[in-house]
mmCIF file of C-alpha atoms in Angstrom:
data_model
loop_
_atom_site.group_PDB
_atom_site.id
_atom_site.type_symbol
_atom_site.label_atom_id
_atom_site.label_comp_id
_atom_site.label_asym_id
_atom_site.label_seq_id
_atom_site.Cartn_x
_atom_site.Cartn_y
_atom_site.Cartn_z
ATOM 1 C CA MET A 1 14.314 12.409 3.847
ATOM 2 C CA ARG A 2 12.809 11.727 0.471
ATOM 3 C CA ARG A 3 10.919 14.571 -1.110
ATOM 4 C CA MET A 4 7.286 13.950 -1.787
ATOM 5 C CA GLU A 5 7.896 14.841 -5.420
ATOM 6 C CA ASP A 6 9.974 11.718 -5.965
ATOM 7 C CA LYS A 7 8.886 8.266 -6.891
ATOM 8 C CA VAL A 8 10.026 5.451 -4.630
ATOM 9 C CA ASP A 9 11.706 2.259 -5.776
ATOM 10 C CA LEU A 10 10.929 -0.262 -3.072
ATOM 11 C CA ALA A 11 13.804 -2.629 -3.869
ATOM 12 C CA SER A 12 16.300 0.229 -3.726
ATOM 13 C CA ALA A 13 14.837 1.433 -0.448
ATOM 14 C CA LEU A 14 15.136 -2.045 1.021
ATOM 15 C CA ALA A 15 18.702 -2.420 -0.237
ATOM 16 C CA SER A 16 19.751 0.689 1.662
ATOM 17 C CA PHE A 17 19.572 -0.853 5.146
ATOM 18 C CA ASP A 18 19.823 -4.244 6.791
ATOM 19 C CA GLU A 19 18.467 -3.874 10.321
ATOM 20 C CA ALA A 20 15.526 -6.163 11.086
ATOM 21 C CA PHE A 21 12.219 -4.825 12.437
ATOM 22 C CA SER A 22 13.341 -1.268 11.804
ATOM 23 C CA PRO A 23 10.783 0.291 9.449
ATOM 24 C CA ARG A 24 11.952 3.015 7.086
ATOM 25 C CA ILE A 25 9.408 5.525 5.842
ATOM 26 C CA VAL A 26 9.481 5.932 2.070
ATOM 27 C CA ALA A 27 6.472 8.175 1.497
ATOM 28 C CA ARG A 28 3.640 9.987 3.165
ATOM 29 C CA MET A 29 0.020 9.895 2.064
ATOM 30 C CA ASN A 30 -2.318 12.183 3.971
ATOM 31 C CA ASP A 31 -1.670 11.381 7.646
ATOM 32 C CA LEU A 32 -0.191 7.982 6.864
ATOM 33 C CA LYS A 33 3.361 6.758 6.670
ATOM 34 C CA ILE A 34 4.256 4.269 3.953
ATOM 35 C CA ALA A 35 7.221 2.227 5.158
ATOM 36 C CA VAL A 36 9.304 -0.794 4.247
ATOM 37 C CA VAL A 37 10.683 -3.220 6.790
ATOM 38 C CA LYS A 38 12.867 -6.313 6.853
ATOM 39 C CA THR A 39 11.553 -8.982 9.182
ATOM 40 C CA ARG A 40 13.718 -11.778 10.570
ATOM 41 C CA GLY A 41 12.515 -13.944 13.415
ATOM 42 C CA GLU A 42 9.806 -13.045 15.884
ATOM 43 C CA PHE A 43 8.514 -9.578 16.573
ATOM 44 C CA VAL A 44 6.681 -8.788 19.816
ATOM 45 C CA TRP A 45 3.026 -9.434 20.532
ATOM 46 C CA HIS A 46 1.241 -6.099 20.350
ATOM 47 C CA SER A 47 -1.892 -4.326 19.249
ATOM 48 C CA HIS A 48 -2.938 -0.864 18.136
ATOM 49 C CA ASP A 49 -6.125 0.362 19.743
ATOM 50 C CA ASP A 50 -6.655 3.220 17.360
ATOM 51 C CA THR A 51 -5.651 1.927 13.931
ATOM 52 C CA ASP A 52 -5.776 -1.066 11.638
ATOM 53 C CA ASP A 53 -2.361 -2.369 10.608
ATOM 54 C CA PHE A 54 -1.515 -3.001 6.926
ATOM 55 C CA PHE A 55 1.040 -5.608 5.761
ATOM 56 C CA LEU A 56 1.942 -6.388 2.138
ATOM 57 C CA VAL A 57 4.692 -8.944 1.571
ATOM 58 C CA LEU A 58 7.087 -7.850 -1.176
ATOM 59 C CA LYS A 59 9.534 -10.732 -0.814
ATOM 60 C CA GLY A 60 9.701 -13.901 1.254
ATOM 61 C CA ARG A 61 7.040 -15.110 3.673
ATOM 62 C CA LEU A 62 5.559 -13.545 6.756
ATOM 63 C CA ARG A 63 3.365 -15.229 9.319
ATOM 64 C CA ILE A 64 1.066 -12.985 11.298
ATOM 65 C CA GLU A 65 0.125 -14.789 14.466
ATOM 66 C CA LEU A 66 -3.162 -13.719 16.014
ATOM 67 C CA ARG A 67 -4.482 -14.453 19.498
ATOM 68 C CA ASP A 68 -7.388 -16.893 19.408
ATOM 69 C CA ARG A 69 -7.470 -17.023 15.602
ATOM 70 C CA ASP A 70 -5.655 -18.949 12.923
ATOM 71 C CA ASP A 71 -2.321 -17.524 11.835
ATOM 72 C CA ILE A 72 -2.244 -15.583 8.570
ATOM 73 C CA GLU A 73 0.486 -16.881 6.260
ATOM 74 C CA LEU A 74 1.501 -14.269 3.713
ATOM 75 C CA GLU A 75 3.607 -14.858 0.626
ATOM 76 C CA GLU A 76 4.881 -12.374 -1.920
ATOM 77 C CA GLY A 77 2.037 -10.298 -3.319
ATOM 78 C CA GLN A 78 -0.315 -11.029 -0.433
ATOM 79 C CA LEU A 79 -1.627 -8.490 2.029
ATOM 80 C CA TYR A 80 -3.483 -8.519 5.298
ATOM 81 C CA VAL A 81 -4.971 -5.789 7.415
ATOM 82 C CA VAL A 82 -4.931 -6.543 11.134
ATOM 83 C CA PRO A 83 -8.059 -4.960 12.622
ATOM 84 C CA ARG A 84 -7.493 -2.406 15.358
ATOM 85 C CA GLY A 85 -7.314 -3.830 18.837
ATOM 86 C CA VAL A 86 -6.353 -7.312 17.644
ATOM 87 C CA GLU A 87 -3.178 -8.581 19.264
ATOM 88 C CA HIS A 88 -0.743 -9.899 16.696
ATOM 89 C CA ARG A 89 2.851 -10.971 16.255
ATOM 90 C CA PRO A 90 4.661 -10.890 12.895
ATOM 91 C CA VAL A 91 7.099 -13.774 12.482
ATOM 92 C CA ALA A 92 9.449 -14.496 9.585
ATOM 93 C CA ASP A 93 11.310 -17.800 9.683
ATOM 94 C CA ASP A 94 13.573 -16.400 6.970
ATOM 95 C CA GLU A 95 13.959 -12.770 5.962
ATOM 96 C CA ALA A 96 10.914 -11.115 4.466
ATOM 97 C CA HIS A 97 10.449 -7.666 2.970
ATOM 98 C CA VAL A 98 7.191 -5.991 3.849
ATOM 99 C CA LEU A 99 5.332 -2.800 2.974
ATOM 100 C CA LEU A 100 3.629 -1.210 5.982
ATOM 101 C CA ILE A 101 0.995 1.492 6.196
ATOM 102 C CA GLU A 102 0.150 3.166 9.474
ATOM 103 C CA PRO A 103 -0.844 6.614 10.664
ATOM 104 C CA MET A 104 2.100 8.913 11.335
ATOM 105 C CA GLY A 105 3.029 8.613 14.987
ATOM 106 C CA THR A 106 2.000 4.961 15.315
ATOM 107 C CA ALA A 107 4.555 2.987 17.332
ATOM 108 C CA ASN A 108 5.767 -0.188 15.610
ATOM 109 C CA THR A 109 5.358 -2.135 18.832
ATOM 110 C CA GLY A 110 1.924 -0.676 19.550
ATOM 111 C CA ASP A 111 0.939 -1.060 23.180
ATOM 112 C CA ALA A 112 3.895 -3.344 23.945
ATOM 113 C CA GLY A 113 6.854 -0.955 23.801
ATOM 114 C CA GLY A 114 10.093 -2.760 24.599
ATOM 115 C CA GLU A 115 13.485 -2.965 23.021
ATOM 116 C CA LEU A 116 12.158 -3.450 19.500
ATOM 117 C CA ALA A 117 10.350 -0.096 19.614
ATOM 118 C CA ALA A 118 11.840 1.909 16.741
ATOM 119 C CA GLU A 119 11.833 5.628 16.085
ATOM 120 C CA GLU A 120 10.139 6.861 12.940
ATOM 121 C CA ARG A 121 12.911 7.040 10.348
ATOM 122 C CA TRP A 122 12.791 8.077 6.724
ATOM 123 C CA ILE A 123 14.842 6.140 4.242
ATOM 124 C CA MET B 1 -17.242 -8.661 -0.661
ATOM 125 C CA ARG B 2 -14.163 -10.034 0.967
ATOM 126 C CA ARG B 3 -14.267 -10.361 4.708
ATOM 127 C CA MET B 4 -11.740 -8.313 6.604
ATOM 128 C CA GLU B 5 -10.549 -11.474 8.287
ATOM 129 C CA ASP B 6 -9.116 -12.806 5.034
ATOM 130 C CA LYS B 7 -5.762 -12.218 3.487
ATOM 131 C CA VAL B 8 -5.722 -10.885 -0.062
ATOM 132 C CA ASP B 9 -3.739 -12.356 -2.924
ATOM 133 C CA LEU B 10 -3.226 -9.481 -5.327
ATOM 134 C CA ALA B 11 -2.553 -11.620 -8.406
ATOM 135 C CA SER B 12 -5.732 -13.628 -7.810
ATOM 136 C CA ALA B 13 -7.729 -10.459 -7.319
ATOM 137 C CA LEU B 14 -6.383 -9.043 -10.569
ATOM 138 C CA ALA B 15 -7.092 -12.293 -12.425
ATOM 139 C CA SER B 16 -10.767 -12.065 -11.464
ATOM 140 C CA PHE B 17 -11.646 -9.175 -13.788
ATOM 141 C CA ASP B 18 -10.451 -7.622 -17.019
ATOM 142 C CA GLU B 19 -12.088 -4.203 -17.279
ATOM 143 C CA ALA B 20 -9.603 -1.336 -17.547
ATOM 144 C CA PHE B 21 -9.704 1.637 -15.169
ATOM 145 C CA SER B 22 -12.247 -0.097 -12.984
ATOM 146 C CA PRO B 23 -10.727 -0.359 -9.511
ATOM 147 C CA ARG B 24 -11.749 -3.270 -7.305
ATOM 148 C CA ILE B 25 -11.498 -2.859 -3.561
ATOM 149 C CA VAL B 26 -9.642 -5.722 -1.897
ATOM 150 C CA ALA B 27 -9.386 -4.472 1.678
ATOM 151 C CA ARG B 28 -10.214 -1.657 3.994
ATOM 152 C CA MET B 29 -7.804 -0.017 6.425
ATOM 153 C CA ASN B 30 -9.321 2.590 8.726
ATOM 154 C CA ASP B 31 -11.198 4.943 6.391
ATOM 155 C CA LEU B 32 -9.162 3.905 3.354
ATOM 156 C CA LYS B 33 -9.940 1.575 0.505
ATOM 157 C CA ILE B 34 -7.134 -0.620 -0.812
ATOM 158 C CA ALA B 35 -7.866 -1.400 -4.461
ATOM 159 C CA VAL B 36 -6.316 -2.991 -7.516
ATOM 160 C CA VAL B 37 -6.813 -1.696 -11.025
ATOM 161 C CA LYS B 38 -5.820 -2.635 -14.552
ATOM 162 C CA THR B 39 -4.747 0.338 -16.613
ATOM 163 C CA ARG B 40 -4.694 0.331 -20.398
ATOM 164 C CA GLY B 41 -4.302 3.540 -22.362
ATOM 165 C CA GLU B 42 -5.049 7.013 -21.067
ATOM 166 C CA PHE B 43 -7.155 7.836 -18.065
ATOM 167 C CA VAL B 44 -8.664 11.314 -17.637
ATOM 168 C CA TRP B 45 -6.913 14.379 -16.270
ATOM 169 C CA HIS B 46 -8.196 14.918 -12.753
ATOM 170 C CA SER B 47 -7.266 15.942 -9.253
ATOM 171 C CA HIS B 48 -8.443 15.296 -5.718
ATOM 172 C CA ASP B 49 -8.665 18.411 -3.590
ATOM 173 C CA ASP B 50 -8.965 16.585 -0.309
ATOM 174 C CA THR B 51 -6.608 13.636 -0.556
ATOM 175 C CA ASP B 52 -3.233 12.492 -1.813
ATOM 176 C CA ASP B 53 -3.392 9.659 -4.337
ATOM 177 C CA PHE B 54 -1.247 6.517 -3.905
ATOM 178 C CA PHE B 55 -0.061 4.357 -6.834
ATOM 179 C CA LEU B 56 2.115 1.243 -6.579
ATOM 180 C CA VAL B 57 2.851 -0.627 -9.803
ATOM 181 C CA LEU B 58 2.552 -4.392 -9.357
ATOM 182 C CA LYS B 59 3.117 -5.316 -12.997
ATOM 183 C CA GLY B 60 3.974 -3.439 -16.174
ATOM 184 C CA ARG B 61 4.647 0.271 -16.432
ATOM 185 C CA LEU B 62 2.526 3.284 -15.589
ATOM 186 C CA ARG B 63 3.209 6.872 -16.511
ATOM 187 C CA ILE B 64 1.674 9.502 -14.293
ATOM 188 C CA GLU B 65 1.511 12.713 -16.252
ATOM 189 C CA LEU B 66 1.468 15.868 -14.150
ATOM 190 C CA ARG B 67 0.581 19.402 -15.218
ATOM 191 C CA ASP B 68 3.638 21.649 -15.274
ATOM 192 C CA ARG B 69 5.943 18.945 -13.922
ATOM 193 C CA ASP B 70 7.908 16.077 -15.381
ATOM 194 C CA ASP B 71 6.001 12.840 -15.869
ATOM 195 C CA ILE B 72 6.546 10.120 -13.278
ATOM 196 C CA GLU B 73 7.446 6.816 -14.921
ATOM 197 C CA LEU B 74 6.700 3.887 -12.659
ATOM 198 C CA GLU B 75 7.856 0.320 -13.133
ATOM 199 C CA GLU B 76 7.056 -2.763 -11.112
ATOM 200 C CA GLY B 77 7.826 -2.207 -7.436
ATOM 201 C CA GLN B 78 7.765 1.579 -7.701
ATOM 202 C CA LEU B 79 5.271 3.865 -6.026
ATOM 203 C CA TYR B 80 4.285 7.472 -6.198
ATOM 204 C CA VAL B 81 1.967 9.605 -4.130
ATOM 205 C CA VAL B 82 0.315 12.415 -6.105
ATOM 206 C CA PRO B 83 -0.111 15.333 -3.702
ATOM 207 C CA ARG B 84 -3.666 16.564 -3.183
ATOM 208 C CA GLY B 85 -4.786 19.185 -5.633
ATOM 209 C CA VAL B 86 -2.233 18.219 -8.270
ATOM 210 C CA GLU B 87 -3.823 17.471 -11.625
ATOM 211 C CA HIS B 88 -2.623 14.171 -13.019
ATOM 212 C CA ARG B 89 -3.352 11.610 -15.702
ATOM 213 C CA PRO B 90 -2.340 7.941 -15.438
ATOM 214 C CA VAL B 91 -1.331 6.461 -18.785
ATOM 215 C CA ALA B 92 -0.294 2.881 -19.578
ATOM 216 C CA ASP B 93 0.964 2.225 -23.084
ATOM 217 C CA ASP B 94 0.516 -1.487 -22.348
ATOM 218 C CA GLU B 95 -1.502 -3.026 -19.550
ATOM 219 C CA ALA B 96 -0.316 -2.344 -16.041
ATOM 220 C CA HIS B 97 -1.549 -3.645 -12.696
ATOM 221 C CA VAL B 98 -1.618 -1.079 -9.944
ATOM 222 C CA LEU B 99 -2.365 -0.967 -6.222
ATOM 223 C CA LEU B 100 -4.342 2.117 -5.212
ATOM 224 C CA ILE B 101 -5.020 3.610 -1.805
ATOM 225 C CA GLU B 102 -7.615 6.326 -1.314
ATOM 226 C CA PRO B 103 -10.127 7.309 1.324
ATOM 227 C CA MET B 104 -13.447 5.481 1.044
ATOM 228 C CA GLY B 105 -15.784 7.578 -1.059
ATOM 229 C CA THR B 106 -13.058 9.067 -3.251
ATOM 230 C CA ALA B 107 -14.093 9.111 -6.912
ATOM 231 C CA ASN B 108 -11.575 7.537 -9.265
ATOM 232 C CA THR B 109 -11.922 10.461 -11.658
ATOM 233 C CA GLY B 110 -11.685 13.049 -8.882
ATOM 234 C CA ASP B 111 -13.050 16.404 -9.955
ATOM 235 C CA ALA B 112 -13.360 15.337 -13.600
ATOM 236 C CA GLY B 113 -16.271 12.885 -13.515
ATOM 237 C CA GLY B 114 -17.044 11.590 -17.005
ATOM 238 C CA GLU B 115 -17.624 8.194 -18.510
ATOM 239 C CA LEU B 116 -14.630 6.610 -16.765
ATOM 240 C CA ALA B 117 -16.099 7.385 -13.337
ATOM 241 C CA ALA B 118 -16.496 3.992 -11.651
ATOM 242 C CA GLU B 119 -18.589 2.958 -8.692
ATOM 243 C CA GLU B 120 -16.807 1.611 -5.653
ATOM 244 C CA ARG B 121 -16.762 -2.146 -6.135
ATOM 245 C CA TRP B 122 -15.321 -4.872 -3.982
ATOM 246 C CA ILE B 123 -13.578 -7.734 -5.662
#
């Protein structure tokens, strides 16, 4: 677990693991976890009733599919905040690296659970 | 003011203004503002008693000077969270572009006030 006193190099953090859809927490800010994740392929449809969901693409492209709305196509340096309660599915045709911000304790698969549900892990 | 339904391109947001130390809000997540700022030169020493302070360097270099601790030198792709209550001063010898996250209503100059205090402005 990284000490709060340290700075975080996002590229180094991302280079330290390869598993897809397995977020790694790199820092804490107030009650939030700051995490990096590698996305490959389709995640599960899910929503979070009690929090917005922050995505910033650091590398590659990420498509955030939304029910009943146009998809959001994110490239490097682009961010999107999925409003709470909105069902969404992150999809990366190729690998993408993404910065995530969520309250501590938020499940990555939201209301959906399932085999892609990941424990909260620090880098 | 950008609608929450839109994605945000950070480079475009940063290209839309030039003023130094004048954060522009690009998105909201829960009770947080996500902002970009251009830093040039020395900001003021300040602290925030009630919140940690998130910095992610998007371009250039930013030094976060801390009282009684070693400076934190951030390059592109590196982040640091200043713990609440810790007095700090951001300094950029050349221009840097930085992503900030703070609770809505947090003053950029924290407890210090002064002429660099900026109103909350959306891009």
